[in-house]
Each structure stands twice: as C-alpha cells, then as structure tokens.
Amino acid sequence: MKFFIDTADVESIRKAVELGMCDGVTTNPTLIMKSGKDQKTVIKEIAKIVKGPISVEGISETADGMVKEGEEFSKWAPNIVVKIPMTKEGMKAVRRLAAQGIDTNVTLIFSASQALLAAKAGATYVSPFVGRLDDISEDGLQLIADILEIFRAYDYKTQIIVASIRHPMHVVDSARLGAHIATMPTEVFEKMFKHPLTDKGIAQFKEDYAKTKK
Ligand code: E4P
C-alpha cells in the first residue's frame, strides 16, 4: 500500500520522506491556507523533496478553467497531479487533461456512482472521503469496498486514494480491502507507529539490560 501525506506542511513531509514512507502528497486549498504560504511557492518546495505524485487543487468550476489551471500546475514540477472536483464540468476536464497526458485525482467522491463516472472519464486517481462520510453516520469503508469491487470487475486502472482519514484503523481497514493508497494527516501517520506495549517492552528490556552489566 502506498502512503501519501495529506498536508502542505513542508517539515512534516520532510520527516516522512526521511523515514522512506512518503510515496506522495495530497493538498487542498484548506491545507495550503494552513501552510501560510502561497500555493505555487509551497508546491514547488514540496516538489523538491517528494518524487511521487503531488496533488494540487484549483478553484475553477468550468472545464475550460480547470484545464487551464491544470496546465499551469503541471508546469510547476513533473510529478504534479491535478485535483478535479466530482462535477460534470470536472469530468470534461479530466478527459481533456488525460488526453494531454496530465494525471488527475478526482476529489470529493462520496458515492460509488461518482467513482465509476470518474474512472470512465479517465481519472488517474479517485479520492473517496471516508472520514467525512463517517462524520455523518455513513460507512466510509464500505464505500472503499464498493469502489474496489467495481474497478476490479472492469479492470479499471484508476487508483483509489483513501482520503479524509481520521485514525490508523482507517488505514488498516483500507489496506485489508486492498485500496491502492491512503493519504493521511501527519498526526495519523505518527499514531500508526505507536503501541503502549512497544514502549513498555523497550523500557523493560532497557531496565533488564542495565542489571546484567557488571
Ligand atoms: C484529500 O485529498 C483531502 O485533502 C483530505 O483527505 C480531506 O480530509 P478532511 O476531511 O480531513 O478535510
């Protein structure tokens, strides 16, 4: 399973890269705002340290506007993926960008029908938002299972980026289903390392080792 980091915080990304665990990055306008930098500056900084796909999102609502934004973003680095919202105009833009060889990530996916439409349009990735579905008492992970079943049935090459991840079990359950990618906030990535019995075991072994010294 590939791990993407869902942030525009360059230092957090750098730490994940140093661990060899950052296969890519996803951003959105909210994350860019939190970085306190302008989009082009921060994406170029990220592109200096991340070799994998970096998703960049615009704000256009028309296919023409999205294509224009996508063409501009793709000049910033060779590994830029253009994030496109799940709308009719978005699907037109996906098809046009795909024809130009520009990778797309269809975002704000909340149903299997939306994912199927995005795959038919030629999206490189789809991003179903599991956390936001769970937030409204729907089953985010069931959506991942449904999309995987459909993509496998028709051998679609579109990859699933499980997005809006809230905790490590979202990652684990997505991995059990065979989702291609999990994009997670730094806090979730950090939590994945943690287990109280690991800490307890290390402390115990350290203590016992000290007792063996002459
Ligand atoms: C994905 O690409 C989005 O940036 C992200 O996962 C949204 O997550 P949120 O629901 O925590 O805002």
PDB file of C-alpha atoms and ligand atoms in Angstrom:
ATOM      1  CA  MET A   1       0.000   0.000   0.000  1.00  0.00           C
ATOM      2  CA  LYS A   2       1.264   3.474  -0.806  1.00  0.00           C
ATOM      3  CA  PHE A   3       1.234   6.180   1.830  1.00  0.00           C
ATOM      4  CA  PHE A   4       0.583   9.764   0.817  1.00  0.00           C
ATOM      5  CA  ILE A   5       0.816  12.586   3.335  1.00  0.00           C
ATOM      6  CA  ASP A   6      -2.228  14.851   3.338  1.00  0.00           C
ATOM      7  CA  THR A   7      -0.638  18.181   4.200  1.00  0.00           C
ATOM      8  CA  ALA A   8       1.130  21.223   2.781  1.00  0.00           C
ATOM      9  CA  ASP A   9       3.429  21.424   5.803  1.00  0.00           C
ATOM     10  CA  VAL A  10       6.891  21.008   4.301  1.00  0.00           C
ATOM     11  CA  GLU A  11       8.602  19.996   7.556  1.00  0.00           C
ATOM     12  CA  SER A  12       6.105  17.182   8.224  1.00  0.00           C
ATOM     13  CA  ILE A  13       6.557  15.965   4.663  1.00  0.00           C
ATOM     14  CA  ARG A  14      10.348  16.093   5.035  1.00  0.00           C
ATOM     15  CA  LYS A  15      10.177  13.866   8.147  1.00  0.00           C
ATOM     16  CA  ALA A  16       8.008  11.276   6.368  1.00  0.00           C
ATOM     17  CA  VAL A  17      10.366  11.333   3.370  1.00  0.00           C
ATOM     18  CA  GLU A  18      13.365  10.761   5.684  1.00  0.00           C
ATOM     19  CA  LEU A  19      11.580   7.679   7.043  1.00  0.00           C
ATOM     20  CA  GLY A  20      11.154   6.428   3.485  1.00  0.00           C
ATOM     21  CA  MET A  21       7.385   6.310   3.987  1.00  0.00           C
ATOM     22  CA  CYS A  22       6.152   9.168   1.827  1.00  0.00           C
ATOM     23  CA  ASP A  23       5.069   7.889  -1.577  1.00  0.00           C
ATOM     24  CA  GLY A  24       3.281  11.115  -2.464  1.00  0.00           C
ATOM     25  CA  VAL A  25       1.439  14.165  -1.146  1.00  0.00           C
ATOM     26  CA  THR A  26      -2.109  15.465  -1.416  1.00  0.00           C
ATOM     27  CA  THR A  27      -3.065  19.069  -0.798  1.00  0.00           C
ATOM     28  CA  ASN A  28      -6.224  21.117  -0.996  1.00  0.00           C
ATOM     29  CA  PRO A  29      -6.931  24.858  -0.649  1.00  0.00           C
ATOM     30  CA  THR A  30      -7.561  24.461   3.117  1.00  0.00           C
ATOM     31  CA  LEU A  31      -4.202  22.748   3.644  1.00  0.00           C
ATOM     32  CA  ILE A  32      -2.427  25.374   1.523  1.00  0.00           C
ATOM     33  CA  MET A  33      -4.061  28.113   3.628  1.00  0.00           C
ATOM     34  CA  LYS A  34      -2.843  26.401   6.826  1.00  0.00           C
ATOM     35  CA  SER A  35       0.728  26.350   5.450  1.00  0.00           C
ATOM     36  CA  GLY A  36       0.672  30.169   5.435  1.00  0.00           C
ATOM     37  CA  LYS A  37       2.352  30.255   2.004  1.00  0.00           C
ATOM     38  CA  ASP A  38       1.036  30.812  -1.489  1.00  0.00           C
ATOM     39  CA  GLN A  39       0.202  27.693  -3.444  1.00  0.00           C
ATOM     40  CA  LYS A  40       2.897  27.869  -6.107  1.00  0.00           C
ATOM     41  CA  THR A  41       5.672  28.516  -3.568  1.00  0.00           C
ATOM     42  CA  VAL A  42       4.705  25.672  -1.254  1.00  0.00           C
ATOM     43  CA  ILE A  43       4.079  23.151  -4.049  1.00  0.00           C
ATOM     44  CA  LYS A  44       7.479  23.901  -5.548  1.00  0.00           C
ATOM     45  CA  GLU A  45       9.079  23.398  -2.112  1.00  0.00           C
ATOM     46  CA  ILE A  46       7.272  20.068  -1.717  1.00  0.00           C
ATOM     47  CA  ALA A  47       8.316  19.010  -5.224  1.00  0.00           C
ATOM     48  CA  LYS A  48      11.976  19.461  -4.262  1.00  0.00           C
ATOM     49  CA  ILE A  49      11.684  16.709  -1.629  1.00  0.00           C
ATOM     50  CA  VAL A  50       8.941  14.393  -2.919  1.00  0.00           C
ATOM     51  CA  LYS A  51       9.456  12.259  -6.015  1.00  0.00           C
ATOM     52  CA  GLY A  52       5.968  10.711  -6.003  1.00  0.00           C
ATOM     53  CA  PRO A  53       2.701  12.294  -7.128  1.00  0.00           C
ATOM     54  CA  ILE A  54       1.745  15.661  -5.609  1.00  0.00           C
ATOM     55  CA  SER A  55      -1.944  16.547  -5.921  1.00  0.00           C
ATOM     56  CA  VAL A  56      -2.739  20.216  -6.435  1.00  0.00           C
ATOM     57  CA  GLU A  57      -6.272  21.619  -6.391  1.00  0.00           C
ATOM     58  CA  GLY A  58      -7.629  24.696  -8.131  1.00  0.00           C
ATOM     59  CA  ILE A  59     -10.884  26.573  -7.678  1.00  0.00           C
ATOM     60  CA  SER A  60     -12.332  26.736 -11.194  1.00  0.00           C
ATOM     61  CA  GLU A  61     -15.855  25.474 -11.764  1.00  0.00           C
ATOM     62  CA  THR A  62     -15.782  25.224 -15.551  1.00  0.00           C
ATOM     63  CA  ALA A  63     -13.985  22.592 -17.624  1.00  0.00           C
ATOM     64  CA  ASP A  64     -12.095  25.310 -19.517  1.00  0.00           C
ATOM     65  CA  GLY A  65     -10.967  26.889 -16.252  1.00  0.00           C
ATOM     66  CA  MET A  66      -9.935  23.553 -14.719  1.00  0.00           C
ATOM     67  CA  VAL A  67      -7.948  22.589 -17.807  1.00  0.00           C
ATOM     68  CA  LYS A  68      -6.208  25.977 -17.772  1.00  0.00           C
ATOM     69  CA  GLU A  69      -5.367  25.611 -14.073  1.00  0.00           C
ATOM     70  CA  GLY A  70      -4.209  22.030 -14.627  1.00  0.00           C
ATOM     71  CA  GLU A  71      -1.931  23.043 -17.478  1.00  0.00           C
ATOM     72  CA  GLU A  72      -0.421  25.746 -15.266  1.00  0.00           C
ATOM     73  CA  PHE A  73       0.036  23.420 -12.226  1.00  0.00           C
ATOM     74  CA  SER A  74       1.678  20.758 -14.355  1.00  0.00           C
ATOM     75  CA  LYS A  75       4.420  23.217 -15.321  1.00  0.00           C
ATOM     76  CA  TRP A  76       5.494  23.536 -11.667  1.00  0.00           C
ATOM     77  CA  ALA A  77       7.027  20.038 -11.454  1.00  0.00           C
ATOM     78  CA  PRO A  78       6.968  16.779 -13.444  1.00  0.00           C
ATOM     79  CA  ASN A  79       5.093  14.884 -10.712  1.00  0.00           C
ATOM     80  CA  ILE A  80       2.067  17.176 -10.338  1.00  0.00           C
ATOM     81  CA  VAL A  81      -1.385  15.579 -10.316  1.00  0.00           C
ATOM     82  CA  VAL A  82      -4.326  17.902 -10.918  1.00  0.00           C
ATOM     83  CA  LYS A  83      -7.150  17.568  -8.424  1.00  0.00           C
ATOM     84  CA  ILE A  84     -10.545  17.924 -10.058  1.00  0.00           C
ATOM     85  CA  PRO A  85     -13.876  18.133  -8.208  1.00  0.00           C
ATOM     86  CA  MET A  86     -16.522  15.491  -8.931  1.00  0.00           C
ATOM     87  CA  THR A  87     -18.825  17.527 -11.175  1.00  0.00           C
ATOM     88  CA  LYS A  88     -19.937  17.256 -14.793  1.00  0.00           C
ATOM     89  CA  GLU A  89     -17.559  20.059 -15.754  1.00  0.00           C
ATOM     90  CA  GLY A  90     -14.871  18.263 -13.777  1.00  0.00           C
ATOM     91  CA  MET A  91     -15.343  15.074 -15.774  1.00  0.00           C
ATOM     92  CA  LYS A  92     -14.985  17.013 -19.032  1.00  0.00           C
ATOM     93  CA  ALA A  93     -11.747  18.460 -17.693  1.00  0.00           C
ATOM     94  CA  VAL A  94     -10.466  15.021 -16.644  1.00  0.00           C
ATOM     95  CA  ARG A  95     -10.960  13.685 -20.162  1.00  0.00           C
ATOM     96  CA  ARG A  96      -9.197  16.663 -21.720  1.00  0.00           C
ATOM     97  CA  LEU A  97      -6.294  16.591 -19.273  1.00  0.00           C
ATOM     98  CA  ALA A  98      -5.914  12.817 -19.714  1.00  0.00           C
ATOM     99  CA  ALA A  99      -5.687  13.356 -23.476  1.00  0.00           C
ATOM    100  CA  GLN A 100      -2.759  15.691 -22.799  1.00  0.00           C
ATOM    101  CA  GLY A 101      -1.087  13.103 -20.560  1.00  0.00           C
ATOM    102  CA  ILE A 102      -1.767  15.104 -17.396  1.00  0.00           C
ATOM    103  CA  ASP A 103      -2.649  12.965 -14.364  1.00  0.00           C
ATOM    104  CA  THR A 104      -5.821  13.753 -12.432  1.00  0.00           C
ATOM    105  CA  ASN A 105      -7.198  12.998  -8.988  1.00  0.00           C
ATOM    106  CA  VAL A 106     -10.973  13.323  -8.795  1.00  0.00           C
ATOM    107  CA  THR A 107     -11.732  14.632  -5.346  1.00  0.00           C
ATOM    108  CA  LEU A 108     -14.793  14.914  -3.112  1.00  0.00           C
ATOM    109  CA  ILE A 109     -16.027  11.433  -4.016  1.00  0.00           C
ATOM    110  CA  PHE A 110     -18.824  10.306  -1.717  1.00  0.00           C
ATOM    111  CA  SER A 111     -20.517   7.517  -3.695  1.00  0.00           C
ATOM    112  CA  ALA A 112     -19.630   4.532  -5.852  1.00  0.00           C
ATOM    113  CA  SER A 113     -21.517   6.046  -8.791  1.00  0.00           C
ATOM    114  CA  GLN A 114     -19.258   9.118  -8.649  1.00  0.00           C
ATOM    115  CA  ALA A 115     -16.159   6.906  -8.601  1.00  0.00           C
ATOM    116  CA  LEU A 116     -17.431   4.930 -11.605  1.00  0.00           C
ATOM    117  CA  LEU A 117     -18.026   8.143 -13.558  1.00  0.00           C
ATOM    118  CA  ALA A 118     -14.525   9.396 -12.728  1.00  0.00           C
ATOM    119  CA  ALA A 119     -12.950   6.108 -13.851  1.00  0.00           C
ATOM    120  CA  LYS A 120     -14.923   6.239 -17.109  1.00  0.00           C
ATOM    121  CA  ALA A 121     -13.712   9.801 -17.667  1.00  0.00           C
ATOM    122  CA  GLY A 122     -10.125   8.542 -17.414  1.00  0.00           C
ATOM    123  CA  ALA A 123      -9.110   9.718 -13.947  1.00  0.00           C
ATOM    124  CA  THR A 124      -5.715   8.522 -12.749  1.00  0.00           C
ATOM    125  CA  TYR A 125      -6.938   8.554  -9.136  1.00  0.00           C
ATOM    126  CA  VAL A 126     -10.208   8.934  -7.241  1.00  0.00           C
ATOM    127  CA  SER A 127     -10.345  10.246  -3.684  1.00  0.00           C
ATOM    128  CA  PRO A 128     -13.279   8.923  -1.643  1.00  0.00           C
ATOM    129  CA  PHE A 129     -13.526  10.832   1.664  1.00  0.00           C
ATOM    130  CA  VAL A 130     -14.087   8.180   4.337  1.00  0.00           C
ATOM    131  CA  GLY A 131     -13.891  10.433   7.411  1.00  0.00           C
ATOM    132  CA  ARG A 132     -16.452  12.930   6.176  1.00  0.00           C
ATOM    133  CA  LEU A 133     -18.865  10.046   5.458  1.00  0.00           C
ATOM    134  CA  ASP A 134     -18.311   8.554   8.918  1.00  0.00           C
ATOM    135  CA  ASP A 135     -18.921  12.036  10.348  1.00  0.00           C
ATOM    136  CA  ILE A 136     -22.491  11.953   9.012  1.00  0.00           C
ATOM    137  CA  SER A 137     -23.168   8.369  10.173  1.00  0.00           C
ATOM    138  CA  GLU A 138     -22.450   6.753   6.803  1.00  0.00           C
ATOM    139  CA  ASP A 139     -19.938   3.950   6.254  1.00  0.00           C
ATOM    140  CA  GLY A 140     -16.782   5.329   4.633  1.00  0.00           C
ATOM    141  CA  LEU A 141     -15.004   1.979   4.469  1.00  0.00           C
ATOM    142  CA  GLN A 142     -17.994   0.315   2.793  1.00  0.00           C
ATOM    143  CA  LEU A 143     -17.624   2.884   0.022  1.00  0.00           C
ATOM    144  CA  ILE A 144     -13.988   1.824  -0.467  1.00  0.00           C
ATOM    145  CA  ALA A 145     -15.077  -1.840  -0.692  1.00  0.00           C
ATOM    146  CA  ASP A 146     -17.776  -0.958  -3.246  1.00  0.00           C
ATOM    147  CA  ILE A 147     -15.429   1.055  -5.454  1.00  0.00           C
ATOM    148  CA  LEU A 148     -12.753  -1.642  -5.363  1.00  0.00           C
ATOM    149  CA  GLU A 149     -15.323  -4.258  -6.380  1.00  0.00           C
ATOM    150  CA  ILE A 150     -16.410  -2.165  -9.367  1.00  0.00           C
ATOM    151  CA  PHE A 151     -12.892  -1.246 -10.508  1.00  0.00           C
ATOM    152  CA  ARG A 152     -11.778  -4.889 -10.255  1.00  0.00           C
ATOM    153  CA  ALA A 153     -14.842  -6.127 -12.180  1.00  0.00           C
ATOM    154  CA  TYR A 154     -13.980  -3.919 -15.147  1.00  0.00           C
ATOM    155  CA  ASP A 155     -10.212  -3.802 -14.704  1.00  0.00           C
ATOM    156  CA  TYR A 156     -10.189  -0.014 -14.424  1.00  0.00           C
ATOM    157  CA  LYS A 157      -6.663   1.305 -13.954  1.00  0.00           C
ATOM    158  CA  THR A 158      -7.884   4.222 -11.836  1.00  0.00           C
ATOM    159  CA  GLN A 159      -6.323   4.003  -8.376  1.00  0.00           C
ATOM    160  CA  ILE A 160      -8.145   4.679  -5.125  1.00  0.00           C
ATOM    161  CA  ILE A 161      -6.672   7.233  -2.750  1.00  0.00           C
ATOM    162  CA  VAL A 162      -8.498   6.730   0.542  1.00  0.00           C
ATOM    163  CA  ALA A 163      -8.886  10.310   1.775  1.00  0.00           C
ATOM    164  CA  SER A 164     -10.247  12.172   4.794  1.00  0.00           C
ATOM    165  CA  ILE A 165      -8.551   9.633   7.040  1.00  0.00           C
ATOM    166  CA  ARG A 166      -9.134  10.267  10.737  1.00  0.00           C
ATOM    167  CA  HIS A 167      -7.257   7.463  12.537  1.00  0.00           C
ATOM    168  CA  PRO A 168      -4.925   4.486  11.962  1.00  0.00           C
ATOM    169  CA  MET A 169      -7.779   1.982  11.658  1.00  0.00           C
ATOM    170  CA  HIS A 170      -8.978   3.794   8.547  1.00  0.00           C
ATOM    171  CA  VAL A 171      -5.566   2.974   7.061  1.00  0.00           C
ATOM    172  CA  VAL A 172      -5.544  -0.623   8.319  1.00  0.00           C
ATOM    173  CA  ASP A 173      -9.074  -1.349   7.123  1.00  0.00           C
ATOM    174  CA  SER A 174      -8.320   0.231   3.733  1.00  0.00           C
ATOM    175  CA  ALA A 175      -5.200  -1.934   3.455  1.00  0.00           C
ATOM    176  CA  ARG A 176      -7.215  -5.066   4.308  1.00  0.00           C
ATOM    177  CA  LEU A 177      -9.562  -4.225   1.456  1.00  0.00           C
ATOM    178  CA  GLY A 178      -6.620  -3.706  -0.905  1.00  0.00           C
ATOM    179  CA  ALA A 179      -7.009   0.026  -1.554  1.00  0.00           C
ATOM    180  CA  HIS A 180      -4.055   1.318  -3.541  1.00  0.00           C
ATOM    181  CA  ILE A 181      -3.210   4.418  -1.496  1.00  0.00           C
ATOM    182  CA  ALA A 182      -4.034   6.001   1.858  1.00  0.00           C
ATOM    183  CA  THR A 183      -3.496   9.735   2.208  1.00  0.00           C
ATOM    184  CA  MET A 184      -3.244  10.700   5.846  1.00  0.00           C
ATOM    185  CA  PRO A 185      -2.624  13.738   8.021  1.00  0.00           C
ATOM    186  CA  THR A 186       0.748  13.741   9.819  1.00  0.00           C
ATOM    187  CA  GLU A 187      -0.974  13.049  13.167  1.00  0.00           C
ATOM    188  CA  VAL A 188      -2.446   9.789  11.872  1.00  0.00           C
ATOM    189  CA  PHE A 189       0.891   8.760  10.354  1.00  0.00           C
ATOM    190  CA  GLU A 190       2.577   9.379  13.740  1.00  0.00           C
ATOM    191  CA  LYS A 191      -0.094   7.380  15.578  1.00  0.00           C
ATOM    192  CA  MET A 192       0.494   4.376  13.319  1.00  0.00           C
ATOM    193  CA  PHE A 193       3.896   3.861  14.943  1.00  0.00           C
ATOM    194  CA  LYS A 194       2.555   3.847  18.462  1.00  0.00           C
ATOM    195  CA  HIS A 195       1.686   0.984  20.785  1.00  0.00           C
ATOM    196  CA  PRO A 196       1.901   1.210  24.596  1.00  0.00           C
ATOM    197  CA  LEU A 197       3.229  -2.373  24.797  1.00  0.00           C
ATOM    198  CA  THR A 198       6.113  -1.442  22.477  1.00  0.00           C
ATOM    199  CA  ASP A 199       7.067   1.445  24.785  1.00  0.00           C
ATOM    200  CA  LYS A 200       6.633  -0.768  27.853  1.00  0.00           C
ATOM    201  CA  GLY A 201       8.711  -3.556  26.293  1.00  0.00           C
ATOM    202  CA  ILE A 202      11.555  -1.199  25.369  1.00  0.00           C
ATOM    203  CA  ALA A 203      11.615   0.233  28.894  1.00  0.00           C
ATOM    204  CA  GLN A 204      11.636  -3.259  30.435  1.00  0.00           C
ATOM    205  CA  PHE A 205      14.447  -4.537  28.191  1.00  0.00           C
ATOM    206  CA  LYS A 206      16.488  -1.416  28.914  1.00  0.00           C
ATOM    207  CA  GLU A 207      15.999  -1.912  32.637  1.00  0.00           C
ATOM    208  CA  ASP A 208      16.923  -5.607  32.494  1.00  0.00           C
ATOM    209  CA  TYR A 209      19.963  -4.937  30.300  1.00  0.00           C
ATOM    210  CA  ALA A 210      21.256  -2.479  32.899  1.00  0.00           C
ATOM    211  CA  LYS A 211      21.001  -5.227  35.570  1.00  0.00           C
ATOM    212  CA  THR A 212      23.244  -7.583  33.532  1.00  0.00           C
ATOM    213  CA  LYS A 213      26.154  -5.124  33.468  1.00  0.00           C
ATOM    214  CA  LYS A 214      29.000  -5.986  35.785  1.00  0.00           C
TER     215      LYS A 214
HETATM  216  C1  E4P B   1      -7.793  14.618   0.262  1.00  0.00           C
HETATM  217  O1  E4P B   1      -7.127  14.738  -0.742  1.00  0.00           O
HETATM  218  C2  E4P B   1      -8.222  15.736   1.114  1.00  0.00           C
HETATM  219  O2  E4P B   1      -7.219  16.701   1.106  1.00  0.00           O
HETATM  220  C3  E4P B   1      -8.417  15.344   2.548  1.00  0.00           C
HETATM  221  O3  E4P B   1      -8.196  13.973   2.765  1.00  0.00           O
HETATM  222  C4  E4P B   1      -9.629  15.900   3.174  1.00  0.00           C
HETATM  223  O4  E4P B   1      -9.692  15.474   4.523  1.00  0.00           O
HETATM  224  P1  E4P B   1     -10.600  16.175   5.634  1.00  0.00           P
HETATM  225  O5  E4P B   1     -11.947  15.585   5.542  1.00  0.00           O
HETATM  226  O6  E4P B   1      -9.930  15.817   6.923  1.00  0.00           O
HETATM  227  O7  E4P B   1     -10.571  17.644   5.339  1.00  0.00           O
END
